[in-house]
Amino acid sequence: MTGGQPDQIDRRTSVLLIDATGLNADALGSDGPVVGAYENWLAQRAQDLDKSFAVDVPVVDLLAPDATLLPNRWTIDPTEHLSARDWTTLVVDSYSAASTAVSALGQALPSLKVTPLQDEARTLSIGELQKSEAIAVLRGRHMERNLAETAPPYPILTIRHVRPGADLVGIETEHVLASPSTTAQLVHKGDVIVYLDGSTVSTRVWPENGWVLGRFMQSNRVLDGSLDPEYLAAAIAAPVNEKFMAAGASRTHFNLKEFVVLLPALAVQRAFADTQERVNDELKRLRQAAHALEAAKRQLALAAASGSVSIEASEERK
């Protein structure tokens, strides 16, 4: 610099990233946590940062080929520091509360045994699993439809087909003729289909062969015997991976390679997947009951508005 002034360039080796999406407006004031985090960083007190929304990231990490500047990719979920005993308590308490609520409706959840694991499970990203050839990733793409009267061999798998409870017979399905390009897009039985439904990443293990993967979806095929497909599906859709979704994400803008998966022993994976399936089945039944009650409520309101009938409920429940 001229005039004998010292070099005032900030040569820090890290960058402060702040994710304020979960903070209210008061947090953005001069005495709020955002300004406080910035002041701590300027004073080189990175240890005082609340890493759930503010994190000090080395510049070299941000310059990596697959790096992103979205702050939510770098923040740390407080649950990452919970011990196995803490998780055991949380799961038991939550499941007990759910069992009590369900039993009041005359239903019953399966009994649950929660055991803290002694060995720390490996954590790998989908990208790392792909590189190690534990899985193969297939991305859906646009294909020319064939609407000829003669039935072509390959139906196109879309989000409408993979949603829970979808009626595969009742859904209008487009087809494509067999070719090397369409054959390369075939989904196999047991593949984990990943799709964005609204703003939520959802998954489903597909039950049959012969479908061509359509646009806006991805498929993960397990190649390694140490990974259970149902567990992989649950792990991909787990809340911990919400941090890898950009604000305003669309079906074409989320990087599945960054999603992380914990890899405990295969027996642990299968036990978890089985429990998850049973809970999902019970939740499905309860939702169907709630839907029927909503329909009955609406019909009661319509009947009352008609002035045509008298309705009275007895205390006795059948």
Short mmCIF file of N, CA, C and O in Angstrom, two decimals, residues 179-297:
data_model
loop_
_atom_site.label_atom_id
_atom_site.label_comp_id
_atom_site.label_asym_id
_atom_site.label_seq_id
_atom_site.Cartn_x
_atom_site.Cartn_y
_atom_site.Cartn_z
N SER A 179 -35.21 -49.75 -26.01
CA SER A 179 -34.04 -49.30 -26.76
C SER A 179 -32.86 -49.34 -25.80
O SER A 179 -33.06 -49.46 -24.58
N PRO A 180 -31.64 -49.23 -26.30
CA PRO A 180 -30.50 -49.21 -25.37
C PRO A 180 -30.59 -48.11 -24.33
O PRO A 180 -30.22 -48.30 -23.16
N SER A 181 -31.11 -46.93 -24.69
CA SER A 181 -31.18 -45.83 -23.74
C SER A 181 -32.25 -46.06 -22.68
O SER A 181 -32.05 -45.75 -21.50
N THR A 182 -33.39 -46.61 -23.08
CA THR A 182 -34.45 -46.87 -22.09
C THR A 182 -34.10 -48.06 -21.21
O THR A 182 -34.41 -48.07 -20.02
N THR A 183 -33.44 -49.05 -21.78
CA THR A 183 -33.02 -50.21 -20.97
C THR A 183 -32.05 -49.79 -19.88
O THR A 183 -32.07 -50.32 -18.77
N ALA A 184 -31.20 -48.80 -20.18
CA ALA A 184 -30.25 -48.31 -19.19
C ALA A 184 -30.94 -47.59 -18.04
O ALA A 184 -30.35 -47.40 -16.98
N GLN A 185 -32.20 -47.19 -18.23
CA GLN A 185 -32.96 -46.47 -17.21
C GLN A 185 -33.91 -47.38 -16.44
O GLN A 185 -34.74 -46.89 -15.67
N LEU A 186 -33.80 -48.69 -16.63
CA LEU A 186 -34.72 -49.62 -15.96
C LEU A 186 -34.48 -49.67 -14.46
O LEU A 186 -33.34 -49.72 -13.99
N VAL A 187 -35.58 -49.68 -13.71
CA VAL A 187 -35.53 -49.81 -12.26
C VAL A 187 -35.64 -51.29 -11.90
O VAL A 187 -36.44 -52.02 -12.51
N HIS A 188 -34.86 -51.73 -10.94
CA HIS A 188 -34.89 -53.11 -10.49
C HIS A 188 -35.68 -53.23 -9.18
O HIS A 188 -35.76 -52.27 -8.41
N LYS A 189 -36.24 -54.38 -8.95
CA LYS A 189 -36.89 -54.66 -7.68
C LYS A 189 -35.90 -54.46 -6.54
O LYS A 189 -34.79 -54.97 -6.58
N GLY A 190 -36.30 -53.69 -5.52
CA GLY A 190 -35.41 -53.41 -4.39
C GLY A 190 -34.65 -52.11 -4.51
O GLY A 190 -33.97 -51.70 -3.56
N ASP A 191 -34.76 -51.41 -5.66
CA ASP A 191 -34.11 -50.10 -5.79
C ASP A 191 -34.79 -49.08 -4.88
O ASP A 191 -36.01 -49.10 -4.71
N VAL A 192 -34.00 -48.17 -4.32
CA VAL A 192 -34.53 -47.11 -3.46
C VAL A 192 -34.82 -45.89 -4.34
O VAL A 192 -33.89 -45.26 -4.84
N ILE A 193 -36.09 -45.58 -4.54
CA ILE A 193 -36.49 -44.44 -5.35
C ILE A 193 -36.50 -43.20 -4.45
O ILE A 193 -37.07 -43.20 -3.37
N VAL A 194 -35.85 -42.13 -4.92
CA VAL A 194 -35.76 -40.87 -4.17
C VAL A 194 -36.42 -39.77 -5.00
O VAL A 194 -36.11 -39.62 -6.18
N TYR A 195 -37.33 -39.04 -4.38
CA TYR A 195 -38.03 -37.99 -5.11
C TYR A 195 -38.40 -36.85 -4.16
O TYR A 195 -38.48 -37.05 -2.95
N LEU A 196 -38.59 -35.67 -4.72
CA LEU A 196 -38.97 -34.50 -3.95
C LEU A 196 -40.47 -34.30 -4.08
O LEU A 196 -40.97 -34.02 -5.17
N ASP A 197 -41.19 -34.44 -2.96
CA ASP A 197 -42.64 -34.25 -2.94
C ASP A 197 -42.92 -32.97 -2.17
O ASP A 197 -42.81 -32.94 -0.94
N GLY A 198 -43.24 -31.90 -2.89
CA GLY A 198 -43.33 -30.60 -2.24
C GLY A 198 -41.92 -30.13 -1.91
O GLY A 198 -41.06 -30.02 -2.77
N SER A 199 -41.66 -29.89 -0.63
CA SER A 199 -40.32 -29.49 -0.20
C SER A 199 -39.65 -30.60 0.60
O SER A 199 -38.63 -30.36 1.25
N THR A 200 -40.20 -31.80 0.56
CA THR A 200 -39.70 -32.91 1.36
C THR A 200 -39.12 -34.01 0.47
O THR A 200 -39.76 -34.42 -0.50
N VAL A 201 -37.92 -34.46 0.81
CA VAL A 201 -37.35 -35.61 0.10
C VAL A 201 -37.97 -36.88 0.66
O VAL A 201 -37.93 -37.14 1.85
N SER A 202 -38.59 -37.66 -0.22
CA SER A 202 -39.25 -38.91 0.17
C SER A 202 -38.58 -40.08 -0.52
O SER A 202 -37.89 -39.90 -1.55
N THR A 203 -38.77 -41.27 0.03
CA THR A 203 -38.15 -42.46 -0.54
C THR A 203 -39.13 -43.62 -0.54
O THR A 203 -40.09 -43.65 0.23
N ARG A 204 -38.87 -44.57 -1.40
CA ARG A 204 -39.66 -45.81 -1.42
C ARG A 204 -38.84 -46.91 -2.06
O ARG A 204 -38.19 -46.68 -3.09
N VAL A 205 -38.84 -48.08 -1.46
CA VAL A 205 -38.19 -49.24 -2.06
C VAL A 205 -39.17 -49.83 -3.07
O VAL A 205 -40.26 -50.27 -2.71
N TRP A 206 -38.78 -49.82 -4.35
CA TRP A 206 -39.71 -50.23 -5.41
C TRP A 206 -39.81 -51.75 -5.46
O TRP A 206 -38.81 -52.46 -5.41
N PRO A 207 -41.05 -52.28 -5.58
CA PRO A 207 -41.26 -53.72 -5.39
C PRO A 207 -41.15 -54.59 -6.63
O PRO A 207 -41.30 -55.81 -6.53
N GLU A 208 -40.92 -54.01 -7.83
CA GLU A 208 -40.94 -54.87 -9.02
C GLU A 208 -40.00 -54.36 -10.10
O GLU A 208 -39.59 -53.20 -10.11
N ASN A 209 -39.69 -55.25 -11.04
CA ASN A 209 -38.85 -54.91 -12.19
C ASN A 209 -39.70 -54.33 -13.32
O ASN A 209 -40.94 -54.40 -13.29
N GLY A 210 -39.00 -53.81 -14.33
CA GLY A 210 -39.67 -53.49 -15.58
C GLY A 210 -40.15 -52.07 -15.76
O GLY A 210 -40.81 -51.78 -16.76
N TRP A 211 -39.84 -51.16 -14.84
CA TRP A 211 -40.23 -49.76 -14.99
C TRP A 211 -39.02 -48.93 -15.40
O TRP A 211 -37.89 -49.19 -14.97
N VAL A 212 -39.27 -47.89 -16.21
CA VAL A 212 -38.22 -46.97 -16.61
C VAL A 212 -38.31 -45.73 -15.71
O VAL A 212 -39.38 -45.16 -15.55
N LEU A 213 -37.18 -45.33 -15.16
CA LEU A 213 -37.16 -44.20 -14.23
C LEU A 213 -37.43 -42.90 -14.96
O LEU A 213 -36.72 -42.53 -15.89
N GLY A 214 -38.47 -42.19 -14.51
CA GLY A 214 -38.85 -40.94 -15.14
C GLY A 214 -38.10 -39.74 -14.59
O GLY A 214 -37.23 -39.86 -13.72
N ARG A 215 -38.48 -38.56 -15.07
CA ARG A 215 -37.81 -37.31 -14.67
C ARG A 215 -38.08 -36.98 -13.21
O ARG A 215 -39.04 -37.45 -12.61
N PHE A 216 -37.19 -36.16 -12.65
CA PHE A 216 -37.29 -35.61 -11.30
C PHE A 216 -37.12 -36.66 -10.20
O PHE A 216 -37.43 -36.39 -9.05
N MET A 217 -36.62 -37.83 -10.55
CA MET A 217 -36.42 -38.87 -9.54
C MET A 217 -35.03 -39.47 -9.68
O MET A 217 -34.39 -39.38 -10.74
N GLN A 218 -34.58 -40.08 -8.60
CA GLN A 218 -33.32 -40.80 -8.61
C GLN A 218 -33.54 -42.19 -8.01
O GLN A 218 -34.49 -42.40 -7.26
N SER A 219 -32.64 -43.07 -8.36
CA SER A 219 -32.74 -44.44 -7.85
C SER A 219 -31.38 -44.86 -7.31
O SER A 219 -30.34 -44.61 -7.95
N ASN A 220 -31.39 -45.50 -6.12
CA ASN A 220 -30.16 -46.04 -5.54
C ASN A 220 -30.28 -47.55 -5.48
O ASN A 220 -31.18 -48.08 -4.82
N ARG A 221 -29.37 -48.22 -6.15
CA ARG A 221 -29.37 -49.69 -6.16
C ARG A 221 -28.27 -50.19 -5.25
O ARG A 221 -27.09 -49.87 -5.44
N VAL A 222 -28.65 -50.98 -4.25
CA VAL A 222 -27.67 -51.51 -3.29
C VAL A 222 -26.87 -52.62 -3.94
O VAL A 222 -27.43 -53.60 -4.45
N LEU A 223 -25.55 -52.48 -3.93
CA LEU A 223 -24.65 -53.48 -4.50
C LEU A 223 -23.86 -54.22 -3.43
O LEU A 223 -23.23 -55.24 -3.71
N ASP A 224 -23.88 -53.68 -2.21
CA ASP A 224 -23.08 -54.20 -1.10
C ASP A 224 -23.99 -54.93 -0.13
O ASP A 224 -25.01 -54.39 0.31
N GLY A 225 -23.63 -56.16 0.23
CA GLY A 225 -24.45 -56.96 1.13
C GLY A 225 -24.50 -56.44 2.55
O GLY A 225 -25.25 -56.95 3.37
N SER A 226 -23.70 -55.41 2.87
CA SER A 226 -23.71 -54.86 4.23
C SER A 226 -24.69 -53.71 4.39
O SER A 226 -24.73 -53.07 5.43
N LEU A 227 -25.50 -53.45 3.35
CA LEU A 227 -26.44 -52.34 3.39
C LEU A 227 -27.84 -52.84 3.05
O LEU A 227 -28.06 -53.50 2.03
N ASP A 228 -28.81 -52.53 3.92
CA ASP A 228 -30.19 -52.95 3.72
C ASP A 228 -30.96 -51.86 2.97
O ASP A 228 -30.93 -50.69 3.38
N PRO A 229 -31.67 -52.19 1.87
CA PRO A 229 -32.37 -51.16 1.09
C PRO A 229 -33.42 -50.39 1.89
O PRO A 229 -33.54 -49.17 1.74
N GLU A 230 -34.19 -51.09 2.73
CA GLU A 230 -35.22 -50.40 3.51
C GLU A 230 -34.59 -49.43 4.51
O GLU A 230 -35.10 -48.33 4.74
N TYR A 231 -33.47 -49.82 5.07
CA TYR A 231 -32.76 -48.93 6.00
C TYR A 231 -32.20 -47.73 5.24
O TYR A 231 -32.29 -46.59 5.71
N LEU A 232 -31.64 -47.98 4.05
CA LEU A 232 -31.10 -46.88 3.25
C LEU A 232 -32.20 -45.88 2.91
O LEU A 232 -31.98 -44.66 2.98
N ALA A 233 -33.38 -46.37 2.57
CA ALA A 233 -34.50 -45.48 2.25
C ALA A 233 -34.85 -44.60 3.45
O ALA A 233 -35.06 -43.38 3.30
N ALA A 234 -34.91 -45.20 4.64
CA ALA A 234 -35.24 -44.43 5.84
C ALA A 234 -34.14 -43.43 6.17
O ALA A 234 -34.41 -42.31 6.60
N ALA A 235 -32.88 -43.83 5.96
CA ALA A 235 -31.76 -42.95 6.29
C ALA A 235 -31.71 -41.73 5.37
O ALA A 235 -31.42 -40.61 5.81
N ILE A 236 -32.00 -41.93 4.10
CA ILE A 236 -31.99 -40.81 3.15
C ILE A 236 -33.07 -39.78 3.51
O ILE A 236 -32.85 -38.57 3.46
N ALA A 237 -34.25 -40.28 3.91
CA ALA A 237 -35.37 -39.39 4.22
C ALA A 237 -35.35 -38.87 5.65
O ALA A 237 -36.26 -38.15 6.06
N ALA A 238 -34.31 -39.19 6.42
CA ALA A 238 -34.23 -38.79 7.82
C ALA A 238 -34.10 -37.27 7.95
O ALA A 238 -33.51 -36.61 7.08
N PRO A 239 -34.62 -36.68 9.04
CA PRO A 239 -34.55 -35.22 9.24
C PRO A 239 -33.13 -34.66 9.21
O PRO A 239 -32.94 -33.50 8.86
N VAL A 240 -32.13 -35.48 9.57
CA VAL A 240 -30.76 -34.97 9.59
C VAL A 240 -30.32 -34.48 8.22
O VAL A 240 -29.45 -33.62 8.10
N ASN A 241 -30.94 -35.00 7.15
CA ASN A 241 -30.54 -34.60 5.80
C ASN A 241 -31.31 -33.38 5.28
O ASN A 241 -31.06 -32.94 4.16
N GLU A 242 -32.20 -32.83 6.09
CA GLU A 242 -32.91 -31.62 5.68
C GLU A 242 -31.94 -30.44 5.48
O GLU A 242 -32.23 -29.53 4.72
N LYS A 243 -30.82 -30.48 6.17
CA LYS A 243 -29.85 -29.39 6.06
C LYS A 243 -29.24 -29.31 4.66
O LYS A 243 -28.66 -28.29 4.29
N PHE A 244 -29.37 -30.38 3.87
CA PHE A 244 -28.81 -30.37 2.53
C PHE A 244 -29.80 -29.90 1.48
O PHE A 244 -29.53 -29.99 0.28
N MET A 245 -30.96 -29.42 1.94
CA MET A 245 -31.94 -28.87 1.01
C MET A 245 -31.80 -27.36 0.98
O MET A 245 -31.86 -26.70 2.01
N ALA A 246 -31.62 -26.81 -0.21
CA ALA A 246 -31.52 -25.36 -0.36
C ALA A 246 -32.90 -24.75 -0.22
O ALA A 246 -33.91 -25.37 -0.55
N ALA A 247 -32.97 -23.52 0.28
CA ALA A 247 -34.25 -22.82 0.39
C ALA A 247 -34.85 -22.67 -0.99
O ALA A 247 -34.17 -22.30 -1.95
N GLY A 248 -36.15 -22.98 -1.08
CA GLY A 248 -36.82 -22.88 -2.37
C GLY A 248 -36.41 -23.97 -3.34
O GLY A 248 -36.50 -23.82 -4.55
N ALA A 249 -35.96 -25.11 -2.80
CA ALA A 249 -35.50 -26.19 -3.67
C ALA A 249 -36.63 -26.68 -4.57
O ALA A 249 -37.78 -26.71 -4.18
N SER A 250 -36.28 -27.07 -5.78
CA SER A 250 -37.25 -27.64 -6.69
C SER A 250 -36.84 -29.07 -6.98
O SER A 250 -35.86 -29.58 -6.44
N ARG A 251 -37.62 -29.72 -7.81
CA ARG A 251 -37.33 -31.12 -8.08
C ARG A 251 -35.98 -31.32 -8.75
O ARG A 251 -35.46 -32.42 -8.79
N THR A 252 -35.43 -30.30 -9.33
CA THR A 252 -34.15 -30.44 -10.02
C THR A 252 -32.99 -29.84 -9.23
O THR A 252 -31.88 -29.79 -9.73
N HIS A 253 -33.23 -29.39 -8.01
CA HIS A 253 -32.17 -28.69 -7.27
C HIS A 253 -31.99 -29.21 -5.85
O HIS A 253 -32.30 -28.53 -4.88
N PHE A 254 -31.54 -30.42 -5.72
CA PHE A 254 -31.01 -30.90 -4.45
C PHE A 254 -29.95 -31.95 -4.78
O PHE A 254 -30.11 -32.73 -5.71
N ASN A 255 -28.87 -31.91 -4.05
CA ASN A 255 -27.73 -32.76 -4.34
C ASN A 255 -27.75 -33.97 -3.43
O ASN A 255 -27.32 -33.91 -2.28
N LEU A 256 -28.27 -35.08 -3.93
CA LEU A 256 -28.38 -36.29 -3.12
C LEU A 256 -27.02 -36.80 -2.67
O LEU A 256 -26.92 -37.44 -1.62
N LYS A 257 -25.97 -36.50 -3.41
CA LYS A 257 -24.63 -36.99 -3.05
C LYS A 257 -24.19 -36.52 -1.68
O LYS A 257 -23.38 -37.16 -1.02
N GLU A 258 -24.72 -35.38 -1.22
CA GLU A 258 -24.32 -34.84 0.08
C GLU A 258 -25.06 -35.48 1.24
O GLU A 258 -24.62 -35.37 2.38
N PHE A 259 -26.17 -36.14 0.98
CA PHE A 259 -26.95 -36.75 2.06
C PHE A 259 -26.10 -37.81 2.77
O PHE A 259 -25.36 -38.55 2.13
N VAL A 260 -26.23 -37.86 4.11
CA VAL A 260 -25.40 -38.77 4.89
C VAL A 260 -26.20 -39.96 5.39
O VAL A 260 -27.41 -39.87 5.62
N VAL A 261 -25.49 -41.06 5.56
CA VAL A 261 -26.09 -42.31 6.04
C VAL A 261 -25.18 -42.91 7.09
O VAL A 261 -23.98 -43.06 6.86
N LEU A 262 -25.74 -43.21 8.26
CA LEU A 262 -25.00 -43.94 9.29
C LEU A 262 -25.09 -45.43 9.00
O LEU A 262 -26.16 -45.93 8.63
N LEU A 263 -23.98 -46.13 9.14
CA LEU A 263 -23.94 -47.54 8.77
C LEU A 263 -23.60 -48.43 9.96
O LEU A 263 -22.45 -48.83 10.14
N PRO A 264 -24.61 -48.76 10.78
CA PRO A 264 -24.38 -49.75 11.84
C PRO A 264 -24.36 -51.15 11.23
O PRO A 264 -24.45 -51.31 10.00
N ALA A 265 -24.26 -52.16 12.08
CA ALA A 265 -24.24 -53.55 11.60
C ALA A 265 -25.54 -53.86 10.84
O ALA A 265 -26.59 -53.26 11.09
N LEU A 266 -25.47 -54.81 9.91
CA LEU A 266 -26.62 -55.14 9.07
C LEU A 266 -27.82 -55.57 9.90
O LEU A 266 -28.96 -55.20 9.58
N ALA A 267 -27.59 -56.33 10.98
CA ALA A 267 -28.70 -56.77 11.83
C ALA A 267 -29.41 -55.57 12.46
O ALA A 267 -30.64 -55.55 12.59
N VAL A 268 -28.63 -54.55 12.84
CA VAL A 268 -29.21 -53.34 13.42
C VAL A 268 -30.03 -52.59 12.37
O VAL A 268 -31.13 -52.09 12.64
N GLN A 269 -29.51 -52.52 11.15
CA GLN A 269 -30.24 -51.87 10.06
C GLN A 269 -31.59 -52.54 9.83
O GLN A 269 -32.63 -51.88 9.71
N ARG A 270 -31.59 -53.88 9.76
CA ARG A 270 -32.82 -54.60 9.46
C ARG A 270 -33.84 -54.49 10.59
O ARG A 270 -35.04 -54.38 10.34
N ALA A 271 -33.35 -54.50 11.82
CA ALA A 271 -34.25 -54.34 12.96
C ALA A 271 -34.90 -52.95 12.95
O ALA A 271 -36.10 -52.81 13.20
N PHE A 272 -34.10 -51.94 12.63
CA PHE A 272 -34.64 -50.58 12.55
C PHE A 272 -35.67 -50.48 11.42
O PHE A 272 -36.75 -49.91 11.61
N ALA A 273 -35.34 -51.02 10.25
CA ALA A 273 -36.25 -50.95 9.10
C ALA A 273 -37.57 -51.66 9.41
O ALA A 273 -38.64 -51.19 9.03
N ASP A 274 -37.49 -52.80 10.09
CA ASP A 274 -38.71 -53.55 10.44
C ASP A 274 -39.59 -52.74 11.40
O ASP A 274 -40.81 -52.66 11.22
N THR A 275 -38.97 -52.13 12.41
CA THR A 275 -39.73 -51.31 13.36
C THR A 275 -40.36 -50.11 12.66
O THR A 275 -41.53 -49.77 12.89
N GLN A 276 -39.58 -49.48 11.78
CA GLN A 276 -40.09 -48.33 11.03
C GLN A 276 -41.29 -48.72 10.19
O GLN A 276 -42.29 -47.98 10.10
N GLU A 277 -41.24 -49.89 9.58
CA GLU A 277 -42.35 -50.35 8.74
C GLU A 277 -43.61 -50.57 9.57
O GLU A 277 -44.71 -50.21 9.17
N ARG A 278 -43.44 -51.17 10.75
CA ARG A 278 -44.60 -51.42 11.60
C ARG A 278 -45.25 -50.12 12.08
O ARG A 278 -46.47 -50.00 12.12
N VAL A 279 -44.41 -49.17 12.44
CA VAL A 279 -44.95 -47.87 12.88
C VAL A 279 -45.64 -47.18 11.71
O VAL A 279 -46.72 -46.58 11.88
N ASN A 280 -45.06 -47.26 10.52
CA ASN A 280 -45.68 -46.65 9.34
C ASN A 280 -47.03 -47.28 9.03
O ASN A 280 -47.98 -46.60 8.63
N ASP A 281 -47.12 -48.60 9.20
CA ASP A 281 -48.39 -49.29 8.96
C ASP A 281 -49.47 -48.80 9.92
O ASP A 281 -50.63 -48.58 9.52
N GLU A 282 -49.11 -48.64 11.19
CA GLU A 282 -50.07 -48.16 12.18
C GLU A 282 -50.47 -46.72 11.88
O GLU A 282 -51.64 -46.34 11.99
N LEU A 283 -49.49 -45.92 11.48
CA LEU A 283 -49.77 -44.52 11.14
C LEU A 283 -50.70 -44.45 9.93
O LEU A 283 -51.61 -43.60 9.88
N LYS A 284 -50.52 -45.34 8.96
CA LYS A 284 -51.39 -45.38 7.79
C LYS A 284 -52.82 -45.70 8.20
O LYS A 284 -53.77 -45.06 7.71
N ARG A 285 -53.00 -46.67 9.09
CA ARG A 285 -54.35 -47.02 9.55
C ARG A 285 -55.01 -45.84 10.28
O ARG A 285 -56.19 -45.55 10.08
N LEU A 286 -54.24 -45.16 11.12
CA LEU A 286 -54.79 -44.02 11.86
C LEU A 286 -55.15 -42.88 10.91
O LEU A 286 -56.16 -42.19 11.11
N ARG A 287 -54.34 -42.67 9.89
CA ARG A 287 -54.66 -41.62 8.92
C ARG A 287 -55.92 -41.96 8.13
O ARG A 287 -56.72 -41.08 7.81
N GLN A 288 -56.08 -43.23 7.80
CA GLN A 288 -57.29 -43.64 7.10
C GLN A 288 -58.52 -43.42 7.99
O GLN A 288 -59.57 -42.97 7.50
N ALA A 289 -58.37 -43.71 9.28
CA ALA A 289 -59.48 -43.48 10.22
C ALA A 289 -59.78 -41.99 10.33
O ALA A 289 -60.95 -41.57 10.35
N ALA A 290 -58.71 -41.18 10.40
CA ALA A 290 -58.90 -39.73 10.49
C ALA A 290 -59.58 -39.20 9.23
O ALA A 290 -60.43 -38.30 9.30
N HIS A 291 -59.21 -39.74 8.07
CA HIS A 291 -59.84 -39.32 6.82
C HIS A 291 -61.33 -39.65 6.83
O HIS A 291 -62.16 -38.83 6.39
N ALA A 292 -61.68 -40.85 7.32
CA ALA A 292 -63.09 -41.24 7.39
C ALA A 292 -63.86 -40.33 8.35
O ALA A 292 -65.02 -39.96 8.08
N LEU A 293 -63.23 -39.96 9.46
CA LEU A 293 -63.88 -39.06 10.41
C LEU A 293 -64.08 -37.67 9.80
O LEU A 293 -65.12 -37.03 10.03
N GLU A 294 -63.10 -37.19 9.06
CA GLU A 294 -63.25 -35.89 8.39
C GLU A 294 -64.41 -35.93 7.40
O GLU A 294 -65.18 -34.96 7.29
N ALA A 295 -64.54 -37.04 6.67
CA ALA A 295 -65.65 -37.17 5.72
C ALA A 295 -66.99 -37.19 6.46
O ALA A 295 -67.96 -36.57 6.01
N ALA A 296 -67.04 -37.91 7.60
CA ALA A 296 -68.27 -37.95 8.38
C ALA A 296 -68.61 -36.58 8.94
O ALA A 296 -69.78 -36.16 8.97
N LYS A 297 -67.59 -35.85 9.40
CA LYS A 297 -67.81 -34.50 9.92
C LYS A 297 -68.40 -33.59 8.85
O LYS A 297 -69.33 -32.82 9.11
#
